[in-house]
CSV table of C-alpha atoms and ligand atoms in Angstrom, one decimal:
chain,number,residue,atom,x,y,z
A,18,MET,CA,-40.2,-100.2,-20.7
A,19,LEU,CA,-37.8,-98.1,-20.9
A,20,LEU,CA,-34.6,-98.9,-19.4
A,21,THR,CA,-32.2,-96.8,-21.1
A,22,PRO,CA,-29.3,-95.3,-18.6
A,23,GLY,CA,-30.9,-92.1,-19.6
A,24,PRO,CA,-33.1,-90.9,-20.4
A,25,THR,CA,-35.2,-93.4,-17.5
A,26,ALA,CA,-38.6,-93.6,-17.3
A,27,VAL,CA,-40.7,-90.4,-15.9
A,28,PRO,CA,-43.1,-92.2,-13.2
A,29,GLU,CA,-46.9,-91.2,-13.1
A,30,PHE,CA,-46.9,-89.1,-10.5
A,31,VAL,CA,-44.4,-87.1,-11.9
A,32,ARG,CA,-45.7,-86.8,-14.8
A,33,ASN,CA,-49.3,-85.4,-12.9
A,34,ALA,CA,-47.2,-83.0,-10.7
A,35,MET,CA,-45.8,-81.1,-13.8
A,36,SER,CA,-49.5,-80.9,-16.0
A,37,LYS,CA,-50.6,-77.9,-14.0
A,38,GLN,CA,-50.8,-75.0,-15.5
A,39,THR,CA,-47.2,-72.8,-15.8
A,40,ILE,CA,-47.1,-70.6,-12.7
A,41,HIS,CA,-45.0,-67.4,-13.3
A,42,HIS,CA,-41.4,-67.5,-12.0
A,43,ARG,CA,-41.4,-63.7,-10.2
A,44,THR,CA,-43.9,-64.8,-7.8
A,45,LYS,CA,-44.3,-65.5,-3.9
A,46,GLU,CA,-45.7,-69.2,-5.3
A,47,PHE,CA,-42.4,-69.8,-7.5
A,48,GLU,CA,-40.2,-69.1,-4.5
A,49,LEU,CA,-41.8,-70.8,-2.1
A,50,LEU,CA,-41.7,-74.1,-4.5
A,51,PHE,CA,-38.2,-73.1,-5.4
A,52,LYS,CA,-37.1,-73.2,-1.9
A,53,ASP,CA,-38.9,-76.3,-0.9
A,54,THR,CA,-37.3,-77.7,-4.0
A,55,LYS,CA,-33.7,-76.9,-3.1
A,56,ASP,CA,-33.6,-77.8,0.8
A,57,MET,CA,-34.4,-81.4,-0.4
A,58,LEU,CA,-32.0,-81.1,-3.3
A,59,LEU,CA,-29.6,-80.0,-0.8
A,60,LYS,CA,-30.1,-83.4,1.3
A,61,LEU,CA,-29.9,-85.4,-1.7
A,62,LEU,CA,-26.7,-84.0,-2.8
A,63,ASN,CA,-25.0,-83.9,0.9
A,64,MET,CA,-23.7,-80.5,-0.2
A,65,PRO,CA,-24.4,-77.0,1.6
A,66,GLU,CA,-25.0,-75.2,-1.6
A,67,CYS,CA,-26.2,-75.5,-4.7
A,68,VAL,CA,-27.6,-73.8,-8.7
A,69,ILE,CA,-30.0,-75.6,-11.1
A,70,PHE,CA,-29.9,-74.8,-14.9
A,71,ALA,CA,-32.1,-75.3,-17.2
A,72,SER,CA,-29.9,-77.1,-19.6
A,73,SER,CA,-29.1,-80.7,-20.2
A,74,GLY,CA,-26.3,-82.3,-18.0
A,75,THR,CA,-23.4,-81.0,-20.3
A,76,GLY,CA,-24.5,-77.3,-19.5
A,77,ALA,CA,-23.5,-77.9,-15.7
A,78,MET,CA,-20.5,-79.5,-16.8
A,79,GLU,CA,-19.7,-76.7,-19.1
A,80,ALA,CA,-20.6,-74.0,-16.2
A,81,CYS,CA,-17.7,-75.6,-14.0
A,82,VAL,CA,-15.3,-75.6,-16.4
A,83,ALA,CA,-15.9,-71.5,-17.0
A,84,SER,CA,-15.8,-71.2,-13.3
A,85,PHE,CA,-13.4,-73.3,-11.9
A,86,CYS,CA,-10.5,-73.7,-14.5
A,87,GLN,CA,-8.5,-70.8,-14.1
A,88,SER,CA,-4.9,-72.1,-15.1
A,89,LYS,CA,-5.1,-75.8,-16.1
A,90,ALA,CA,-7.7,-78.5,-15.6
A,91,LEU,CA,-6.8,-82.6,-15.3
A,92,VAL,CA,-9.4,-84.1,-17.0
A,93,ILE,CA,-9.9,-88.0,-16.2
A,94,ASN,CA,-11.2,-89.7,-19.2
A,95,SER,CA,-12.5,-93.2,-19.6
A,96,GLY,CA,-15.3,-92.6,-21.7
A,97,LYS,CA,-17.6,-90.4,-23.2
A,98,PHE,CA,-18.2,-88.3,-20.9
A,99,GLY,CA,-14.5,-88.0,-19.4
A,100,GLU,CA,-13.8,-86.8,-23.1
A,101,ARG,CA,-16.7,-84.2,-22.9
A,102,PHE,CA,-14.7,-82.2,-20.5
A,103,ALA,CA,-11.9,-82.2,-22.6
A,104,LYS,CA,-14.1,-81.0,-25.5
A,105,ILE,CA,-15.5,-78.2,-23.3
A,106,CYS,CA,-11.4,-77.0,-22.3
A,107,VAL,CA,-11.0,-76.7,-26.2
A,108,ALA,CA,-14.4,-75.2,-26.6
A,109,LEU,CA,-13.4,-72.5,-23.8
A,110,ASP,CA,-9.6,-72.2,-24.7
A,111,LYS,CA,-8.4,-73.8,-21.3
A,112,PRO,CA,-5.1,-75.5,-20.9
A,113,TYR,CA,-5.7,-79.1,-20.0
A,114,VAL,CA,-3.9,-82.3,-19.5
A,115,GLU,CA,-5.9,-85.7,-19.6
A,116,ILE,CA,-5.7,-89.3,-18.3
A,117,ILE,CA,-7.2,-91.5,-20.9
A,118,ASN,CA,-7.8,-95.2,-20.3
A,119,ASP,CA,-9.7,-97.6,-21.7
A,120,TRP,CA,-13.4,-97.6,-21.5
A,121,ASP,CA,-13.7,-100.4,-19.2
A,122,THR,CA,-10.7,-99.1,-16.6
A,123,ALA,CA,-11.5,-96.6,-13.8
A,124,VAL,CA,-8.3,-94.1,-13.4
A,125,CYS,CA,-5.9,-95.0,-10.9
A,126,VAL,CA,-5.5,-92.3,-7.8
A,127,ASP,CA,-1.5,-92.8,-7.9
A,128,GLU,CA,-1.6,-91.6,-11.5
A,129,ILE,CA,-3.7,-88.2,-10.2
A,130,LYS,CA,-0.9,-87.6,-7.8
A,131,GLN,CA,1.6,-88.0,-9.8
A,132,THR,CA,0.1,-85.9,-12.8
A,133,ILE,CA,-0.5,-83.1,-10.2
A,134,LEU,CA,2.6,-83.1,-8.9
A,135,ALA,CA,4.1,-83.0,-12.4
A,136,HIS,CA,1.6,-80.0,-13.6
A,137,LYS,CA,2.0,-77.4,-10.8
A,138,ASP,CA,-0.4,-75.3,-12.6
A,139,ILE,CA,-3.0,-77.3,-12.6
A,140,ASP,CA,-6.0,-76.3,-10.3
A,141,SER,CA,-9.2,-78.0,-11.0
A,142,VAL,CA,-9.9,-81.9,-11.6
A,143,PHE,CA,-12.7,-83.3,-13.6
A,144,VAL,CA,-14.2,-86.8,-13.2
A,145,GLN,CA,-17.1,-88.7,-13.3
A,146,VAL,CA,-18.3,-90.8,-10.2
A,147,CYS,CA,-20.1,-93.0,-13.0
A,148,GLU,CA,-18.5,-93.1,-16.5
A,149,SER,CA,-21.6,-94.0,-18.3
A,150,ALA,CA,-20.1,-95.0,-21.7
A,151,GLY,CA,-18.9,-98.3,-20.0
A,152,GLY,CA,-21.0,-98.2,-16.9
A,153,LEU,CA,-17.8,-98.0,-14.8
A,154,ARG,CA,-17.1,-96.7,-11.1
A,155,HIS,CA,-14.3,-94.0,-10.8
A,156,PRO,CA,-12.8,-93.9,-6.9
A,157,ALA,CA,-14.4,-90.0,-7.1
A,158,GLU,CA,-14.3,-89.8,-3.2
A,159,GLY,CA,-10.2,-91.4,-3.1
A,160,ILE,CA,-9.7,-89.0,-6.0
A,161,ALA,CA,-10.6,-85.7,-4.3
A,162,LYS,CA,-8.9,-86.7,-0.7
A,163,ALA,CA,-5.9,-87.1,-2.4
A,164,VAL,CA,-6.3,-83.9,-4.3
A,165,LYS,CA,-6.8,-82.0,-1.5
A,166,ASN,CA,-3.6,-84.0,0.5
A,167,ILE,CA,-1.5,-82.2,-2.1
A,168,ASP,CA,-3.2,-78.9,-2.3
A,169,LYS,CA,-6.5,-77.7,-0.9
A,170,ASN,CA,-6.7,-75.0,-3.4
A,171,ILE,CA,-7.8,-77.4,-6.6
A,172,VAL,CA,-11.3,-77.6,-7.1
A,173,VAL,CA,-12.5,-81.0,-7.5
A,174,VAL,CA,-15.5,-81.5,-9.9
A,175,ALA,CA,-17.5,-84.6,-9.8
A,176,ASP,CA,-19.9,-85.1,-12.2
A,177,GLY,CA,-22.3,-87.4,-10.3
A,178,ILE,CA,-25.3,-87.3,-13.3
A,179,THR,CA,-25.6,-90.8,-13.0
A,180,ALA,CA,-24.6,-91.4,-9.5
A,181,VAL,CA,-26.5,-88.8,-7.6
A,182,GLY,CA,-29.8,-90.4,-6.4
A,183,VAL,CA,-28.3,-93.8,-7.1
A,184,GLU,CA,-25.8,-94.5,-4.4
A,185,SER,CA,-24.2,-92.4,-1.1
A,186,ILE,CA,-21.2,-90.5,-2.6
A,187,ASP,CA,-19.0,-89.0,0.1
A,188,THR,CA,-18.7,-85.7,-0.6
A,189,THR,CA,-16.3,-84.7,2.1
A,190,TYR,CA,-13.6,-83.6,-0.5
A,191,ILE,CA,-15.5,-82.8,-3.2
A,192,ASP,CA,-16.1,-79.0,-4.5
A,193,ALA,CA,-18.7,-79.5,-7.2
A,194,LEU,CA,-21.1,-82.3,-8.0
A,195,ILE,CA,-23.1,-82.4,-10.8
A,196,ALA,CA,-26.5,-84.0,-11.1
A,197,GLY,CA,-28.9,-84.0,-14.3
A,198,SER,CA,-32.6,-84.4,-14.9
A,199,GLN,CA,-33.2,-87.4,-16.7
A,200,LYS,CA,-31.3,-89.9,-15.3
A,201,ALA,CA,-31.7,-90.9,-11.3
A,202,LEU,CA,-33.9,-88.0,-10.9
A,203,MET,CA,-36.7,-89.6,-13.0
A,204,LEU,CA,-37.6,-86.2,-15.0
A,205,PRO,CA,-37.7,-85.3,-18.9
A,206,PRO,CA,-34.4,-84.2,-19.9
A,207,GLY,CA,-33.8,-80.2,-19.1
A,208,LEU,CA,-32.6,-79.5,-15.9
A,209,SER,CA,-29.0,-79.8,-14.6
A,210,VAL,CA,-27.8,-79.1,-11.0
A,211,VAL,CA,-24.1,-78.3,-9.6
A,212,GLY,CA,-23.9,-79.0,-5.6
A,213,LEU,CA,-21.1,-76.7,-4.1
A,214,SER,CA,-18.9,-76.9,-1.2
A,215,ARG,CA,-18.3,-74.1,1.1
A,216,GLN,CA,-14.6,-73.8,-0.6
A,217,ALA,CA,-16.5,-73.8,-4.4
A,218,VAL,CA,-18.6,-70.9,-3.1
A,219,LYS,CA,-15.7,-68.9,-1.9
A,220,THR,CA,-13.4,-69.4,-5.3
A,221,LEU,CA,-16.9,-68.1,-7.2
A,222,GLU,CA,-16.3,-64.6,-5.5
A,223,SER,CA,-13.1,-64.3,-7.9
A,224,CYS,CA,-14.0,-66.3,-10.8
A,225,SER,CA,-17.2,-65.3,-12.2
A,226,ALA,CA,-17.7,-66.9,-15.5
A,227,GLY,CA,-19.9,-67.4,-18.2
A,228,TYR,CA,-23.4,-65.5,-19.0
A,229,TYR,CA,-26.3,-67.7,-19.1
A,230,LEU,CA,-24.2,-70.7,-17.5
A,231,ASN,CA,-22.8,-68.7,-14.9
A,232,ILE,CA,-22.6,-70.5,-11.7
A,233,LYS,CA,-21.9,-67.3,-9.3
A,234,ALA,CA,-24.8,-65.2,-11.3
A,235,GLU,CA,-27.3,-68.3,-10.4
A,236,LEU,CA,-26.0,-68.6,-7.2
A,237,ASP,CA,-26.8,-65.2,-5.8
A,238,LYS,CA,-30.0,-65.6,-7.2
A,239,GLN,CA,-31.1,-68.8,-6.0
A,240,ARG,CA,-30.1,-67.8,-2.5
A,241,GLN,CA,-32.9,-65.7,-2.8
A,242,ASN,CA,-35.1,-68.3,-4.0
A,243,THR,CA,-35.3,-67.2,-7.8
A,244,THR,CA,-33.4,-67.6,-10.6
A,245,ALA,CA,-31.7,-65.2,-12.9
A,246,TYR,CA,-33.5,-66.1,-15.9
A,247,THR,CA,-36.9,-67.3,-16.5
A,248,ALA,CA,-37.0,-70.4,-14.3
A,249,PRO,CA,-38.3,-73.9,-16.0
A,250,THR,CA,-40.9,-74.0,-14.0
A,251,THR,CA,-42.9,-77.2,-15.0
A,252,LEU,CA,-39.4,-79.0,-14.5
A,253,ILE,CA,-39.0,-77.5,-10.9
A,254,LEU,CA,-42.3,-78.9,-9.9
A,255,GLY,CA,-41.5,-82.3,-11.3
A,256,LEU,CA,-38.4,-82.3,-9.2
A,257,GLN,CA,-40.1,-81.3,-6.2
A,258,ALA,CA,-42.5,-84.3,-6.7
A,259,VAL,CA,-39.4,-86.7,-7.2
A,260,LEU,CA,-37.4,-85.5,-3.7
A,261,ARG,CA,-40.7,-85.8,-2.0
A,262,ALA,CA,-41.2,-89.2,-2.7
A,263,MET,CA,-37.4,-90.1,-2.9
A,264,SER,CA,-37.6,-88.2,0.8
A,265,ASP,CA,-40.6,-90.4,1.9
A,266,ILE,CA,-39.2,-93.4,1.2
A,267,GLY,CA,-35.7,-92.5,2.5
A,268,PHE,CA,-32.4,-92.0,0.4
A,269,ASP,CA,-30.6,-94.9,2.1
A,270,THR,CA,-33.3,-97.2,1.4
A,271,ILE,CA,-33.2,-96.3,-2.4
A,272,TYR,CA,-29.6,-96.6,-2.3
A,273,ARG,CA,-30.1,-100.4,-1.0
A,274,GLN,CA,-32.9,-101.2,-3.5
A,275,THR,CA,-30.6,-99.9,-6.3
A,276,LYS,CA,-27.4,-101.9,-4.9
A,277,ASN,CA,-29.4,-104.9,-4.7
A,278,ARG,CA,-30.9,-104.7,-8.2
A,279,ALA,CA,-27.7,-103.7,-10.0
A,280,LYS,CA,-26.4,-107.0,-8.2
A,281,ALA,CA,-28.9,-109.4,-8.9
A,282,THR,CA,-28.6,-108.1,-12.5
A,283,ARG,CA,-24.9,-108.7,-12.7
A,284,ASP,CA,-25.3,-112.0,-10.9
A,285,SER,CA,-27.7,-113.4,-13.2
A,286,LEU,CA,-26.3,-112.3,-16.4
A,287,SER,CA,-23.0,-113.6,-15.2
A,288,ALA,CA,-24.7,-116.8,-14.6
A,289,LEU,CA,-25.4,-116.9,-18.3
A,290,GLY,CA,-22.0,-116.7,-19.0
A,291,LEU,CA,-22.1,-113.1,-20.1
A,292,GLN,CA,-19.3,-110.8,-19.9
A,293,ILE,CA,-19.6,-107.3,-17.3
A,294,TYR,CA,-18.0,-105.2,-19.4
A,295,PRO,CA,-16.3,-102.7,-16.8
A,296,LYS,CA,-13.6,-104.0,-14.1
A,297,THR,CA,-15.4,-101.7,-11.6
A,298,PRO,CA,-18.9,-101.5,-12.4
A,299,ALA,CA,-21.4,-98.7,-11.1
A,300,ASP,CA,-24.6,-99.5,-9.4
A,301,ALA,CA,-26.5,-97.2,-12.4
A,302,MET,CA,-26.4,-99.3,-14.8
A,303,THR,CA,-25.1,-103.5,-16.0
A,304,THR,CA,-23.1,-103.0,-19.1
A,305,ILE,CA,-22.4,-106.3,-21.0
A,306,TYR,CA,-19.8,-107.0,-23.3
A,307,HIS,CA,-21.3,-109.3,-26.2
A,308,GLU,CA,-20.4,-109.7,-29.9
A,309,ARG,CA,-24.0,-110.1,-30.6
A,310,SER,CA,-25.4,-106.7,-28.9
A,311,ASN,CA,-27.2,-105.3,-31.6
A,312,ASP,CA,-29.3,-108.8,-32.3
A,313,ILE,CA,-30.1,-109.2,-28.6
A,314,ARG,CA,-31.4,-105.3,-28.2
A,315,ALA,CA,-33.3,-105.4,-31.3
A,316,MET,CA,-34.8,-108.6,-30.0
A,317,LEU,CA,-35.4,-107.4,-26.6
A,318,LYS,CA,-37.5,-104.1,-28.7
A,319,ASN,CA,-39.3,-106.4,-31.2
A,320,ASN,CA,-39.9,-109.1,-28.7
A,321,PHE,CA,-40.7,-108.2,-25.6
A,322,ASP,CA,-40.9,-104.3,-25.3
A,323,ILE,CA,-37.9,-103.6,-23.6
A,324,ASN,CA,-35.7,-100.6,-24.5
A,325,ILE,CA,-31.9,-100.9,-23.6
A,326,ALA,CA,-28.8,-98.6,-24.4
A,327,GLY,CA,-26.1,-99.9,-27.2
A,328,GLY,CA,-22.7,-98.3,-26.8
A,329,GLN,CA,-21.1,-95.2,-28.9
A,330,ASP,CA,-18.0,-95.1,-30.9
A,331,HIS,CA,-15.7,-98.0,-30.6
A,332,LEU,CA,-17.9,-100.1,-28.4
A,333,ALA,CA,-21.2,-99.5,-31.0
A,334,GLY,CA,-22.7,-102.7,-31.2
A,335,LYS,CA,-20.2,-104.1,-28.8
A,336,ILE,CA,-22.0,-103.7,-25.6
A,337,PHE,CA,-25.5,-103.5,-24.3
A,338,ARG,CA,-26.6,-101.3,-21.4
A,339,ILE,CA,-29.5,-102.0,-18.8
A,340,ASN,CA,-30.5,-99.0,-16.1
A,341,HIS,CA,-30.9,-99.2,-12.3
A,342,MET,CA,-31.4,-95.7,-11.7
A,343,GLY,CA,-34.9,-94.6,-10.7
A,344,PHE,CA,-38.1,-96.7,-9.2
A,345,VAL,CA,-37.2,-99.8,-11.2
A,346,ARG,CA,-39.3,-102.2,-9.9
A,347,ASP,CA,-38.0,-106.0,-9.0
A,348,TYR,CA,-40.6,-107.4,-11.6
A,349,GLU,CA,-39.2,-105.3,-14.1
A,350,ALA,CA,-35.4,-105.9,-13.9
A,351,VAL,CA,-36.0,-109.6,-13.3
A,352,TRP,CA,-38.1,-109.5,-16.6
A,353,VAL,CA,-35.4,-108.3,-18.0
A,354,VAL,CA,-33.0,-110.6,-17.4
A,355,ASN,CA,-35.3,-113.5,-18.1
A,356,ALA,CA,-36.0,-111.6,-21.7
A,357,ILE,CA,-32.4,-111.5,-22.3
A,358,GLU,CA,-32.3,-115.4,-21.4
A,359,ILE,CA,-34.7,-116.1,-24.0
A,360,CYS,CA,-32.9,-113.8,-26.7
A,361,LEU,CA,-29.8,-116.0,-26.2
A,362,ASP,CA,-31.9,-119.1,-26.9
A,363,LYS,CA,-33.6,-118.1,-29.7
A,364,LEU,CA,-30.0,-116.8,-31.5
A,365,GLY,CA,-29.1,-120.6,-31.1
A,366,LEU,CA,-25.8,-119.2,-28.1
A,367,ARG,CA,-27.4,-120.7,-25.3
A,368,GLN,CA,-30.2,-122.9,-23.9
A,369,PHE,CA,-32.9,-121.8,-22.1
A,370,ASP,CA,-33.1,-123.1,-18.7
A,371,GLY,CA,-34.4,-120.4,-16.2
A,372,THR,CA,-30.8,-119.7,-14.7
A,373,ALA,CA,-31.3,-116.0,-15.0
A,374,ASN,CA,-34.7,-115.6,-13.0
A,375,LYS,CA,-33.6,-118.1,-10.7
A,376,ILE,CA,-30.3,-116.2,-9.4
A,377,TYR,CA,-32.1,-113.0,-9.7
A,378,ALA,CA,-34.9,-114.2,-7.4
A,379,LYS,CA,-32.0,-115.8,-5.1
A,380,GLY,CA,-30.9,-112.4,-4.7
A,381,LEU,CA,-34.3,-111.4,-3.4
A,382,LEU,CA,-34.1,-113.9,-0.6
B,537,LIG,C1,-26.2,-88.3,-19.5
B,537,LIG,C2,-24.6,-87.8,-18.8
B,537,LIG,C3,-24.3,-86.4,-18.7
B,537,LIG,C4,-24.8,-85.4,-19.7
B,537,LIG,O1,-25.7,-85.5,-20.7
B,537,LIG,P1,-26.4,-84.4,-21.2
B,537,LIG,O2,-27.0,-84.9,-22.8
B,537,LIG,O3,-26.1,-83.4,-21.7
B,537,LIG,O4,-27.8,-84.5,-20.4
B,537,LIG,C5,-23.1,-86.0,-18.3
B,537,LIG,N1,-22.5,-86.8,-18.0
B,537,LIG,C6,-22.7,-88.1,-17.4
B,537,LIG,C7,-22.1,-89.3,-16.7
B,537,LIG,C8,-23.9,-88.7,-18.1
B,537,LIG,O5,-24.6,-90.3,-18.0
């Protein structure tokens, strides 16, 4: 069982959709495929425009920094992915200020306001909706609103790679919303997406930047249902299948099911006495702080065939992260919390009494 918060499991119907012969990208056939997929994607993103890149998620992050930061960026860093925006600024020679917090702590909206007022040249803000390093939810929508209240020309870029497809995101004040194929979109790695507001599109008129990862150049092509360079046709066939299935089930139904699964998982692991790591947990994943995380993960893999993720940097060996993105079934999620309870018993940490299963099941009543 692949239950890491990216890459996530690719369902069989998606693998089947991608098993056909490759199509040529300069054809009517591809344009129809692209249009159908893009129309569904815009509904999922809840944005008026979007571009798709053949890159991992970081490609879309880099494209947004290149296009939307002209004078100075404000980067929100509560983990590995926030930190990445800062590293991209360094690589692209963009001045930036950074608000750094512990990986369990979301940024405070007031601090963002004060920082913007103190740095008049900030023209762009970069934040994760869910910071996957610790599994925390930033108040991305509140941040976007506060920023626009100060100056509506500041571009708000929200990295929703572990939020798009997981939960409803209010995009009213967000200019660019990033998604990636290997998280909630249940695809293999290799596609990134940037949803764009009307204002973002207007901003792009005067700041086309980059070559391959050029949002403006791609937008111009993709508005005509084609791509600037060879399109990742196979992954787009997969994306079409995913979005069709998600639309059939209903985005709101998926968000509700994911939320319930995340809550039931958190509740059952808390009931075992385990510590939820982030102060504001996102629904994309459950992160547990535990000194024996490596032992628990190894036992889950070797004895129960369950793959979950660990932590990085100072959290290596200190946390484990369980994915809730995509079409995870309750019988899979409940088996994970059961297996964790068994592991705790085998490690001599807590006697097994079926609490995890009981609390998870109660969440389904
Ligand atoms: C996975 C992820 C990314 C992108 O990482 P890639 O390895 O480049 O796909 C960016 N932001 C967040 C929050 C992520 O979880």
